Amino acid sequence: DGGITQSPKYLFRKEGQNVTLSCEQNLNHDAMYWYRQDPGQGLRLIYYSQIVNDFQKGDIAEGYSVSREKKESFPLTVTSAQKNPTAFYLCASMDRAGELFFGEGSRLTVL
Amino acid sequence: SQKIEQNSEALNIQEGKTATLTCNYTNYSPAYLQWYRQDPGRGPVFLLLIRENEKEKRKERLKVTFDTTLKQSLFHITASQPADSATYLCALTQDNAGNMLTFGGGTRLMVKP
């Protein structure tokens, strides 16, 4: 089935560690996005990519990095520079009609 | 500053009634507006998209209106069911935003049997 696959679903990190969240899509979409969601809050855009080998910062990019080496893959690294990384992370891709397709999310907890 | 506001308080309604959720925006000129449903611990799921030149859109029991003068969208669920209980998010994109979607904070809907 076509869709967005995020892994891991749950991740624990010690302070000072970098962690990478995986996002893979088989929908053949050009545009991909990473959002962060805090409890009871809406989604805030971290990074987005409209084409392979190109990406743009969103509203809260500090402390995060991404790469887009393949159309299917858009991994997000949460670096030690991110001071409050505990959150629910959502990856999405967008079709040509402008609809977002989301993965099931990755919940990151800093110990 | 730019804002997208949804009622942060939960909306509680009785099964069978119509639920109406509001999305207000400030300092945006959206090309289109979307509504998503999110269940706890899951990713949002697309429901409806309405463009700036459309007044109303329907899909089964769902209806969305878009008033660019009032800078407001209303989302209606008719004949609501307990299974409709979820958080509903509105999101909009501007003409020059390169397909960048900005989300409101969401409104939680509780439909009681």
JSON list of C-alpha atoms in Angstrom, two decimals:
[
{"chain": "A", "resi": 1, "resn": "ASP", "atom": "CA", "xyz": [0.00, 0.00, 0.00]},
{"chain": "A", "resi": 2, "resn": "GLY", "atom": "CA", "xyz": [1.16, 3.55, -0.71]},
{"chain": "A", "resi": 3, "resn": "GLY", "atom": "CA", "xyz": [1.94, 5.80, 2.18]},
{"chain": "A", "resi": 4, "resn": "ILE", "atom": "CA", "xyz": [4.38, 7.47, 4.54]},
{"chain": "A", "resi": 5, "resn": "THR", "atom": "CA", "xyz": [6.45, 5.32, 6.88]},
{"chain": "A", "resi": 6, "resn": "GLN", "atom": "CA", "xyz": [8.09, 6.85, 9.92]},
{"chain": "A", "resi": 7, "resn": "SER", "atom": "CA", "xyz": [10.46, 5.08, 12.26]},
{"chain": "A", "resi": 8, "resn": "PRO", "atom": "CA", "xyz": [11.01, 4.56, 15.06]},
{"chain": "A", "resi": 9, "resn": "LYS", "atom": "CA", "xyz": [7.58, 5.11, 16.60]},
{"chain": "A", "resi": 10, "resn": "TYR", "atom": "CA", "xyz": [9.13, 5.77, 20.02]},
{"chain": "A", "resi": 11, "resn": "LEU", "atom": "CA", "xyz": [12.63, 7.04, 20.68]},
{"chain": "A", "resi": 12, "resn": "PHE", "atom": "CA", "xyz": [14.49, 7.95, 23.84]},
{"chain": "A", "resi": 13, "resn": "ARG", "atom": "CA", "xyz": [17.50, 10.20, 23.83]},
{"chain": "A", "resi": 14, "resn": "LYS", "atom": "CA", "xyz": [20.00, 11.24, 26.43]},
{"chain": "A", "resi": 15, "resn": "GLU", "atom": "CA", "xyz": [20.89, 14.89, 26.61]},
{"chain": "A", "resi": 16, "resn": "GLY", "atom": "CA", "xyz": [23.72, 15.78, 24.25]},
{"chain": "A", "resi": 17, "resn": "GLN", "atom": "CA", "xyz": [22.94, 13.03, 21.74]},
{"chain": "A", "resi": 18, "resn": "ASN", "atom": "CA", "xyz": [21.92, 13.47, 18.14]},
{"chain": "A", "resi": 19, "resn": "VAL", "atom": "CA", "xyz": [19.09, 11.26, 16.88]},
{"chain": "A", "resi": 20, "resn": "THR", "atom": "CA", "xyz": [17.78, 10.69, 13.37]},
{"chain": "A", "resi": 21, "resn": "LEU", "atom": "CA", "xyz": [14.13, 10.07, 12.53]},
{"chain": "A", "resi": 22, "resn": "SER", "atom": "CA", "xyz": [13.40, 8.20, 9.35]},
{"chain": "A", "resi": 23, "resn": "CYS", "atom": "CA", "xyz": [10.69, 9.12, 6.84]},
{"chain": "A", "resi": 24, "resn": "GLU", "atom": "CA", "xyz": [10.06, 7.14, 3.65]},
{"chain": "A", "resi": 25, "resn": "GLN", "atom": "CA", "xyz": [7.27, 7.58, 1.08]},
{"chain": "A", "resi": 26, "resn": "ASN", "atom": "CA", "xyz": [6.22, 5.51, -1.92]},
{"chain": "A", "resi": 27, "resn": "LEU", "atom": "CA", "xyz": [3.62, 7.97, -3.19]},
{"chain": "A", "resi": 28, "resn": "ASN", "atom": "CA", "xyz": [5.97, 9.51, -5.78]},
{"chain": "A", "resi": 29, "resn": "HIS", "atom": "CA", "xyz": [5.41, 12.97, -4.28]},
{"chain": "A", "resi": 30, "resn": "ASP", "atom": "CA", "xyz": [8.00, 15.68, -4.84]},
{"chain": "A", "resi": 31, "resn": "ALA", "atom": "CA", "xyz": [7.33, 17.72, -1.69]},
{"chain": "A", "resi": 32, "resn": "MET", "atom": "CA", "xyz": [8.00, 16.44, 1.83]},
{"chain": "A", "resi": 33, "resn": "TYR", "atom": "CA", "xyz": [7.66, 18.09, 5.22]},
{"chain": "A", "resi": 34, "resn": "TRP", "atom": "CA", "xyz": [8.61, 17.69, 8.88]},
{"chain": "A", "resi": 35, "resn": "TYR", "atom": "CA", "xyz": [6.34, 19.06, 11.60]},
{"chain": "A", "resi": 36, "resn": "ARG", "atom": "CA", "xyz": [6.67, 19.13, 15.36]},
{"chain": "A", "resi": 37, "resn": "GLN", "atom": "CA", "xyz": [3.64, 18.82, 17.65]},
{"chain": "A", "resi": 38, "resn": "ASP", "atom": "CA", "xyz": [3.69, 19.55, 21.38]},
{"chain": "A", "resi": 39, "resn": "PRO", "atom": "CA", "xyz": [0.90, 18.37, 23.72]},
{"chain": "A", "resi": 40, "resn": "GLY", "atom": "CA", "xyz": [-2.35, 20.19, 23.04]},
{"chain": "A", "resi": 41, "resn": "GLN", "atom": "CA", "xyz": [-0.73, 22.24, 20.29]},
{"chain": "A", "resi": 42, "resn": "GLY", "atom": "CA", "xyz": [-0.98, 22.46, 16.55]},
{"chain": "A", "resi": 43, "resn": "LEU", "atom": "CA", "xyz": [1.73, 21.52, 14.09]},
{"chain": "A", "resi": 44, "resn": "ARG", "atom": "CA", "xyz": [4.79, 23.69, 13.57]},
{"chain": "A", "resi": 45, "resn": "LEU", "atom": "CA", "xyz": [6.91, 23.38, 10.43]},
{"chain": "A", "resi": 46, "resn": "ILE", "atom": "CA", "xyz": [10.56, 22.42, 10.92]},
{"chain": "A", "resi": 47, "resn": "TYR", "atom": "CA", "xyz": [11.83, 21.84, 7.37]},
{"chain": "A", "resi": 48, "resn": "TYR", "atom": "CA", "xyz": [10.39, 21.15, 3.96]},
{"chain": "A", "resi": 49, "resn": "SER", "atom": "CA", "xyz": [11.71, 19.97, 0.62]},
{"chain": "A", "resi": 50, "resn": "GLN", "atom": "CA", "xyz": [10.07, 20.51, -2.74]},
{"chain": "A", "resi": 51, "resn": "ILE", "atom": "CA", "xyz": [12.59, 18.56, -4.78]},
{"chain": "A", "resi": 52, "resn": "VAL", "atom": "CA", "xyz": [15.54, 16.20, -4.36]},
{"chain": "A", "resi": 53, "resn": "ASN", "atom": "CA", "xyz": [18.73, 17.86, -3.10]},
{"chain": "A", "resi": 54, "resn": "ASP", "atom": "CA", "xyz": [16.89, 20.98, -2.02]},
{"chain": "A", "resi": 55, "resn": "PHE", "atom": "CA", "xyz": [15.22, 21.90, 1.28]},
{"chain": "A", "resi": 56, "resn": "GLN", "atom": "CA", "xyz": [14.07, 25.01, 3.12]},
{"chain": "A", "resi": 57, "resn": "LYS", "atom": "CA", "xyz": [13.85, 26.01, 6.77]},
{"chain": "A", "resi": 58, "resn": "GLY", "atom": "CA", "xyz": [10.44, 26.26, 8.33]},
{"chain": "A", "resi": 59, "resn": "ASP", "atom": "CA", "xyz": [9.40, 28.25, 11.38]},
{"chain": "A", "resi": 60, "resn": "ILE", "atom": "CA", "xyz": [11.41, 26.29, 13.97]},
{"chain": "A", "resi": 61, "resn": "ALA", "atom": "CA", "xyz": [14.48, 24.89, 12.16]},
{"chain": "A", "resi": 62, "resn": "GLU", "atom": "CA", "xyz": [17.04, 25.70, 14.86]},
{"chain": "A", "resi": 63, "resn": "GLY", "atom": "CA", "xyz": [18.57, 22.55, 16.32]},
{"chain": "A", "resi": 64, "resn": "TYR", "atom": "CA", "xyz": [17.40, 20.34, 13.44]},
{"chain": "A", "resi": 65, "resn": "SER", "atom": "CA", "xyz": [18.92, 19.22, 10.16]},
{"chain": "A", "resi": 66, "resn": "VAL", "atom": "CA", "xyz": [17.60, 17.32, 7.14]},
{"chain": "A", "resi": 67, "resn": "SER", "atom": "CA", "xyz": [18.77, 15.81, 3.88]},
{"chain": "A", "resi": 68, "resn": "ARG", "atom": "CA", "xyz": [16.96, 14.90, 0.67]},
{"chain": "A", "resi": 69, "resn": "GLU", "atom": "CA", "xyz": [19.24, 12.66, -1.35]},
{"chain": "A", "resi": 70, "resn": "LYS", "atom": "CA", "xyz": [16.41, 10.53, -2.71]},
{"chain": "A", "resi": 71, "resn": "LYS", "atom": "CA", "xyz": [12.85, 11.41, -3.66]},
{"chain": "A", "resi": 72, "resn": "GLU", "atom": "CA", "xyz": [11.51, 8.72, -1.33]},
{"chain": "A", "resi": 73, "resn": "SER", "atom": "CA", "xyz": [13.45, 9.69, 1.78]},
{"chain": "A", "resi": 74, "resn": "PHE", "atom": "CA", "xyz": [13.56, 12.78, 4.02]},
{"chain": "A", "resi": 75, "resn": "PRO", "atom": "CA", "xyz": [15.31, 12.00, 7.33]},
{"chain": "A", "resi": 76, "resn": "LEU", "atom": "CA", "xyz": [15.32, 14.49, 10.20]},
{"chain": "A", "resi": 77, "resn": "THR", "atom": "CA", "xyz": [18.20, 14.77, 12.67]},
{"chain": "A", "resi": 78, "resn": "VAL", "atom": "CA", "xyz": [17.48, 16.27, 16.06]},
{"chain": "A", "resi": 79, "resn": "THR", "atom": "CA", "xyz": [20.81, 17.65, 17.22]},
{"chain": "A", "resi": 80, "resn": "SER", "atom": "CA", "xyz": [22.10, 18.38, 20.69]},
{"chain": "A", "resi": 81, "resn": "ALA", "atom": "CA", "xyz": [21.58, 22.07, 19.89]},
{"chain": "A", "resi": 82, "resn": "GLN", "atom": "CA", "xyz": [17.80, 21.57, 20.13]},
{"chain": "A", "resi": 83, "resn": "LYS", "atom": "CA", "xyz": [17.14, 22.58, 23.73]},
{"chain": "A", "resi": 84, "resn": "ASN", "atom": "CA", "xyz": [13.67, 21.12, 24.12]},
{"chain": "A", "resi": 85, "resn": "PRO", "atom": "CA", "xyz": [13.42, 18.14, 21.74]},
{"chain": "A", "resi": 86, "resn": "THR", "atom": "CA", "xyz": [10.74, 16.12, 23.56]},
{"chain": "A", "resi": 87, "resn": "ALA", "atom": "CA", "xyz": [7.78, 16.18, 21.16]},
{"chain": "A", "resi": 88, "resn": "PHE", "atom": "CA", "xyz": [5.75, 14.27, 18.59]},
{"chain": "A", "resi": 89, "resn": "TYR", "atom": "CA", "xyz": [7.33, 14.50, 15.13]},
{"chain": "A", "resi": 90, "resn": "LEU", "atom": "CA", "xyz": [5.27, 14.15, 11.98]},
{"chain": "A", "resi": 91, "resn": "CYS", "atom": "CA", "xyz": [6.50, 13.65, 8.44]},
{"chain": "A", "resi": 92, "resn": "ALA", "atom": "CA", "xyz": [4.28, 14.31, 5.43]},
{"chain": "A", "resi": 93, "resn": "SER", "atom": "CA", "xyz": [4.33, 14.47, 1.67]},
{"chain": "A", "resi": 94, "resn": "MET", "atom": "CA", "xyz": [2.12, 16.59, -0.55]},
{"chain": "A", "resi": 95, "resn": "ASP", "atom": "CA", "xyz": [0.36, 15.64, -3.76]},
{"chain": "A", "resi": 96, "resn": "ARG", "atom": "CA", "xyz": [-0.22, 17.99, -6.68]},
{"chain": "A", "resi": 97, "resn": "ALA", "atom": "CA", "xyz": [-3.64, 19.00, -5.38]},
{"chain": "A", "resi": 98, "resn": "GLY", "atom": "CA", "xyz": [-2.01, 20.33, -2.20]},
{"chain": "A", "resi": 99, "resn": "GLU", "atom": "CA", "xyz": [-3.19, 17.56, 0.13]},
{"chain": "A", "resi": 100, "resn": "LEU", "atom": "CA", "xyz": [-0.79, 16.41, 2.84]},
{"chain": "A", "resi": 101, "resn": "PHE", "atom": "CA", "xyz": [-0.34, 12.72, 3.58]},
{"chain": "A", "resi": 102, "resn": "PHE", "atom": "CA", "xyz": [1.06, 12.11, 7.07]},
{"chain": "A", "resi": 103, "resn": "GLY", "atom": "CA", "xyz": [2.97, 9.28, 8.65]},
{"chain": "A", "resi": 104, "resn": "GLU", "atom": "CA", "xyz": [2.03, 7.86, 12.02]},
{"chain": "A", "resi": 105, "resn": "GLY", "atom": "CA", "xyz": [4.57, 10.00, 13.84]},
{"chain": "A", "resi": 106, "resn": "SER", "atom": "CA", "xyz": [7.63, 9.47, 16.00]},
{"chain": "A", "resi": 107, "resn": "ARG", "atom": "CA", "xyz": [7.52, 10.32, 19.68]},
{"chain": "A", "resi": 108, "resn": "LEU", "atom": "CA", "xyz": [10.87, 11.51, 21.02]},
{"chain": "A", "resi": 109, "resn": "THR", "atom": "CA", "xyz": [11.56, 11.71, 24.74]},
{"chain": "A", "resi": 110, "resn": "VAL", "atom": "CA", "xyz": [14.70, 13.16, 26.26]},
{"chain": "A", "resi": 111, "resn": "LEU", "atom": "CA", "xyz": [15.79, 11.35, 29.42]},
{"chain": "B", "resi": 1, "resn": "SER", "atom": "CA", "xyz": [1.61, 39.18, 13.13]},
{"chain": "B", "resi": 2, "resn": "GLN", "atom": "CA", "xyz": [0.13, 36.19, 11.33]},
{"chain": "B", "resi": 3, "resn": "LYS", "atom": "CA", "xyz": [-2.23, 33.99, 13.30]},
{"chain": "B", "resi": 4, "resn": "ILE", "atom": "CA", "xyz": [-4.52, 31.04, 12.71]},
{"chain": "B", "resi": 5, "resn": "GLU", "atom": "CA", "xyz": [-6.94, 30.63, 15.59]},
{"chain": "B", "resi": 6, "resn": "GLN", "atom": "CA", "xyz": [-9.13, 27.70, 16.48]},
{"chain": "B", "resi": 7, "resn": "ASN", "atom": "CA", "xyz": [-11.09, 27.35, 19.69]},
{"chain": "B", "resi": 8, "resn": "SER", "atom": "CA", "xyz": [-8.73, 25.65, 22.13]},
{"chain": "B", "resi": 9, "resn": "GLU", "atom": "CA", "xyz": [-11.60, 24.56, 24.35]},
{"chain": "B", "resi": 10, "resn": "ALA", "atom": "CA", "xyz": [-13.14, 21.19, 23.57]},
{"chain": "B", "resi": 11, "resn": "LEU", "atom": "CA", "xyz": [-16.51, 21.17, 21.88]},
{"chain": "B", "resi": 12, "resn": "ASN", "atom": "CA", "xyz": [-18.96, 18.75, 23.49]},
{"chain": "B", "resi": 13, "resn": "ILE", "atom": "CA", "xyz": [-22.14, 17.87, 21.61]},
{"chain": "B", "resi": 14, "resn": "GLN", "atom": "CA", "xyz": [-24.83, 15.23, 21.66]},
{"chain": "B", "resi": 15, "resn": "GLU", "atom": "CA", "xyz": [-24.93, 12.48, 19.07]},
{"chain": "B", "resi": 16, "resn": "GLY", "atom": "CA", "xyz": [-27.11, 13.42, 16.10]},
{"chain": "B", "resi": 17, "resn": "LYS", "atom": "CA", "xyz": [-26.51, 17.15, 16.42]},
{"chain": "B", "resi": 18, "resn": "THR", "atom": "CA", "xyz": [-24.47, 19.29, 14.03]},
{"chain": "B", "resi": 19, "resn": "ALA", "atom": "CA", "xyz": [-20.96, 20.20, 15.17]},
{"chain": "B", "resi": 20, "resn": "THR", "atom": "CA", "xyz": [-19.57, 23.53, 13.97]},
{"chain": "B", "resi": 21, "resn": "LEU", "atom": "CA", "xyz": [-15.89, 24.35, 14.33]},
{"chain": "B", "resi": 22, "resn": "THR", "atom": "CA", "xyz": [-14.35, 27.72, 13.57]},
{"chain": "B", "resi": 23, "resn": "CYS", "atom": "CA", "xyz": [-11.02, 28.72, 12.04]},
{"chain": "B", "resi": 24, "resn": "ASN", "atom": "CA", "xyz": [-10.10, 32.42, 11.99]},
{"chain": "B", "resi": 25, "resn": "TYR", "atom": "CA", "xyz": [-6.96, 33.84, 10.42]},
{"chain": "B", "resi": 26, "resn": "THR", "atom": "CA", "xyz": [-5.13, 37.16, 10.55]},
{"chain": "B", "resi": 27, "resn": "ASN", "atom": "CA", "xyz": [-2.67, 38.68, 8.09]},
{"chain": "B", "resi": 28, "resn": "TYR", "atom": "CA", "xyz": [-2.89, 35.83, 5.59]},
{"chain": "B", "resi": 29, "resn": "SER", "atom": "CA", "xyz": [-4.10, 35.82, 2.01]},
{"chain": "B", "resi": 30, "resn": "PRO", "atom": "CA", "xyz": [-4.70, 32.09, 1.65]},
{"chain": "B", "resi": 31, "resn": "ALA", "atom": "CA", "xyz": [-4.88, 30.46, -1.74]},
{"chain": "B", "resi": 32, "resn": "TYR", "atom": "CA", "xyz": [-6.71, 27.58, -0.13]},
{"chain": "B", "resi": 33, "resn": "LEU", "atom": "CA", "xyz": [-7.67, 26.22, 3.25]},
{"chain": "B", "resi": 34, "resn": "GLN", "atom": "CA", "xyz": [-7.80, 22.62, 4.44]},
{"chain": "B", "resi": 35, "resn": "TRP", "atom": "CA", "xyz": [-9.27, 20.66, 7.31]},
{"chain": "B", "resi": 36, "resn": "TYR", "atom": "CA", "xyz": [-7.67, 17.58, 8.86]},
{"chain": "B", "resi": 37, "resn": "ARG", "atom": "CA", "xyz": [-8.75, 15.10, 11.50]},
{"chain": "B", "resi": 38, "resn": "GLN", "atom": "CA", "xyz": [-6.29, 13.84, 14.10]},
{"chain": "B", "resi": 39, "resn": "ASP", "atom": "CA", "xyz": [-6.85, 10.98, 16.51]},
{"chain": "B", "resi": 40, "resn": "PRO", "atom": "CA", "xyz": [-4.69, 10.72, 19.67]},
{"chain": "B", "resi": 41, "resn": "GLY", "atom": "CA", "xyz": [-1.16, 9.54, 18.91]},
{"chain": "B", "resi": 42, "resn": "ARG", "atom": "CA", "xyz": [-1.80, 9.38, 15.15]},
{"chain": "B", "resi": 43, "resn": "GLY", "atom": "CA", "xyz": [-0.93, 11.52, 12.16]},
{"chain": "B", "resi": 44, "resn": "PRO", "atom": "CA", "xyz": [-3.57, 13.92, 10.79]},
{"chain": "B", "resi": 45, "resn": "VAL", "atom": "CA", "xyz": [-5.81, 12.75, 7.97]},
{"chain": "B", "resi": 46, "resn": "PHE", "atom": "CA", "xyz": [-6.99, 15.05, 5.19]},
{"chain": "B", "resi": 47, "resn": "LEU", "atom": "CA", "xyz": [-10.72, 15.78, 5.05]},
{"chain": "B", "resi": 48, "resn": "LEU", "atom": "CA", "xyz": [-11.51, 18.71, 2.77]},
{"chain": "B", "resi": 49, "resn": "LEU", "atom": "CA", "xyz": [-9.83, 21.47, 0.78]},
{"chain": "B", "resi": 50, "resn": "ILE", "atom": "CA", "xyz": [-11.54, 24.71, -0.22]},
{"chain": "B", "resi": 51, "resn": "ARG", "atom": "CA", "xyz": [-10.07, 27.33, -2.54]},
{"chain": "B", "resi": 52, "resn": "GLU", "atom": "CA", "xyz": [-10.27, 31.11, -2.12]},
{"chain": "B", "resi": 53, "resn": "ASN", "atom": "CA", "xyz": [-12.82, 31.44, -4.93]},
{"chain": "B", "resi": 54, "resn": "GLU", "atom": "CA", "xyz": [-15.11, 28.78, -3.44]},
{"chain": "B", "resi": 55, "resn": "LYS", "atom": "CA", "xyz": [-17.74, 29.59, -0.83]},
{"chain": "B", "resi": 56, "resn": "GLU", "atom": "CA", "xyz": [-18.68, 26.08, 0.23]},
{"chain": "B", "resi": 57, "resn": "LYS", "atom": "CA", "xyz": [-17.55, 22.48, -0.17]},
{"chain": "B", "resi": 58, "resn": "ARG", "atom": "CA", "xyz": [-19.33, 19.30, 0.87]},
{"chain": "B", "resi": 59, "resn": "LYS", "atom": "CA", "xyz": [-18.30, 15.68, 1.36]},
{"chain": "B", "resi": 60, "resn": "GLU", "atom": "CA", "xyz": [-20.84, 13.28, 2.78]},
{"chain": "B", "resi": 61, "resn": "ARG", "atom": "CA", "xyz": [-21.71, 14.63, 6.28]},
{"chain": "B", "resi": 62, "resn": "LEU", "atom": "CA", "xyz": [-18.99, 17.28, 6.15]},
{"chain": "B", "resi": 63, "resn": "LYS", "atom": "CA", "xyz": [-19.35, 20.87, 4.97]},
{"chain": "B", "resi": 64, "resn": "VAL", "atom": "CA", "xyz": [-16.76, 23.62, 4.86]},
{"chain": "B", "resi": 65, "resn": "THR", "atom": "CA", "xyz": [-17.36, 27.31, 4.21]},
{"chain": "B", "resi": 66, "resn": "PHE", "atom": "CA", "xyz": [-14.72, 29.91, 3.42]},
{"chain": "B", "resi": 67, "resn": "ASP", "atom": "CA", "xyz": [-15.36, 33.64, 3.86]},
{"chain": "B", "resi": 68, "resn": "THR", "atom": "CA", "xyz": [-12.33, 35.67, 2.78]},
{"chain": "B", "resi": 69, "resn": "THR", "atom": "CA", "xyz": [-14.02, 38.90, 3.89]},
{"chain": "B", "resi": 70, "resn": "LEU", "atom": "CA", "xyz": [-14.52, 37.66, 7.45]},
{"chain": "B", "resi": 71, "resn": "LYS", "atom": "CA", "xyz": [-11.22, 35.74, 7.22]},
{"chain": "B", "resi": 72, "resn": "GLN", "atom": "CA", "xyz": [-12.95, 32.69, 8.56]},
{"chain": "B", "resi": 73, "resn": "SER", "atom": "CA", "xyz": [-13.71, 29.07, 7.71]},
{"chain": "B", "resi": 74, "resn": "LEU", "atom": "CA", "xyz": [-16.45, 27.03, 9.34]},
{"chain": "B", "resi": 75, "resn": "PHE", "atom": "CA", "xyz": [-16.37, 23.24, 9.44]},
{"chain": "B", "resi": 76, "resn": "HIS", "atom": "CA", "xyz": [-19.66, 21.42, 9.98]},
{"chain": "B", "resi": 77, "resn": "ILE", "atom": "CA", "xyz": [-20.34, 17.76, 10.77]},
{"chain": "B", "resi": 78, "resn": "THR", "atom": "CA", "xyz": [-24.02, 16.93, 10.45]},
{"chain": "B", "resi": 79, "resn": "ALA", "atom": "CA", "xyz": [-25.68, 14.00, 12.23]},
{"chain": "B", "resi": 80, "resn": "SER", "atom": "CA", "xyz": [-22.58, 13.67, 14.42]},
{"chain": "B", "resi": 81, "resn": "GLN", "atom": "CA", "xyz": [-21.57, 10.28, 15.80]},
{"chain": "B", "resi": 82, "resn": "PRO", "atom": "CA", "xyz": [-19.29, 9.27, 18.71]},
{"chain": "B", "resi": 83, "resn": "ALA", "atom": "CA", "xyz": [-16.81, 8.05, 16.06]},
{"chain": "B", "resi": 84, "resn": "ASP", "atom": "CA", "xyz": [-16.44, 11.69, 14.95]},
{"chain": "B", "resi": 85, "resn": "SER", "atom": "CA", "xyz": [-14.73, 12.48, 18.27]},
{"chain": "B", "resi": 86, "resn": "ALA", "atom": "CA", "xyz": [-11.23, 13.69, 17.44]},
{"chain": "B", "resi": 87, "resn": "THR", "atom": "CA", "xyz": [-9.17, 16.86, 17.10]},
{"chain": "B", "resi": 88, "resn": "TYR", "atom": "CA", "xyz": [-9.82, 18.86, 13.95]},
{"chain": "B", "resi": 89, "resn": "LEU", "atom": "CA", "xyz": [-7.09, 21.06, 12.49]},
{"chain": "B", "resi": 90, "resn": "CYS", "atom": "CA", "xyz": [-7.41, 23.79, 9.93]},
{"chain": "B", "resi": 91, "resn": "ALA", "atom": "CA", "xyz": [-4.46, 24.69, 7.72]},
{"chain": "B", "resi": 92, "resn": "LEU", "atom": "CA", "xyz": [-3.89, 27.26, 5.04]},
{"chain": "B", "resi": 93, "resn": "THR", "atom": "CA", "xyz": [-1.39, 28.10, 2.36]},
{"chain": "B", "resi": 94, "resn": "GLN", "atom": "CA", "xyz": [-0.66, 31.44, 0.76]},
{"chain": "B", "resi": 95, "resn": "ASP", "atom": "CA", "xyz": [-0.27, 32.11, -2.95]},
{"chain": "B", "resi": 96, "resn": "ASN", "atom": "CA", "xyz": [3.47, 32.72, -2.61]},
{"chain": "B", "resi": 97, "resn": "ALA", "atom": "CA", "xyz": [4.22, 30.21, 0.14]},
{"chain": "B", "resi": 98, "resn": "GLY", "atom": "CA", "xyz": [5.55, 27.50, -2.11]},
{"chain": "B", "resi": 99, "resn": "ASN", "atom": "CA", "xyz": [3.03, 24.94, -0.89]},
{"chain": "B", "resi": 100, "resn": "MET", "atom": "CA", "xyz": [3.91, 25.59, 2.73]},
{"chain": "B", "resi": 101, "resn": "LEU", "atom": "CA", "xyz": [0.95, 24.74, 4.93]},
{"chain": "B", "resi": 102, "resn": "THR", "atom": "CA", "xyz": [0.49, 26.50, 8.27]},
{"chain": "B", "resi": 103, "resn": "PHE", "atom": "CA", "xyz": [-1.73, 24.87, 10.90]},
{"chain": "B", "resi": 104, "resn": "GLY", "atom": "CA", "xyz": [-4.00, 26.18, 13.59]},
{"chain": "B", "resi": 105, "resn": "GLY", "atom": "CA", "xyz": [-3.90, 24.73, 17.09]},
{"chain": "B", "resi": 106, "resn": "GLY", "atom": "CA", "xyz": [-6.88, 22.44, 16.54]},
{"chain": "B", "resi": 107, "resn": "THR", "atom": "CA", "xyz": [-10.21, 21.97, 18.31]},
{"chain": "B", "resi": 108, "resn": "ARG", "atom": "CA", "xyz": [-11.09, 18.77, 20.11]},
{"chain": "B", "resi": 109, "resn": "LEU", "atom": "CA", "xyz": [-14.60, 17.50, 19.40]},
{"chain": "B", "resi": 110, "resn": "MET", "atom": "CA", "xyz": [-16.36, 15.11, 21.80]},
{"chain": "B", "resi": 111, "resn": "VAL", "atom": "CA", "xyz": [-19.63, 13.56, 20.59]},
{"chain": "B", "resi": 112, "resn": "LYS", "atom": "CA", "xyz": [-21.58, 11.94, 23.41]},
{"chain": "B", "resi": 113, "resn": "PRO", "atom": "CA", "xyz": [-24.03, 9.09, 22.80]}
]
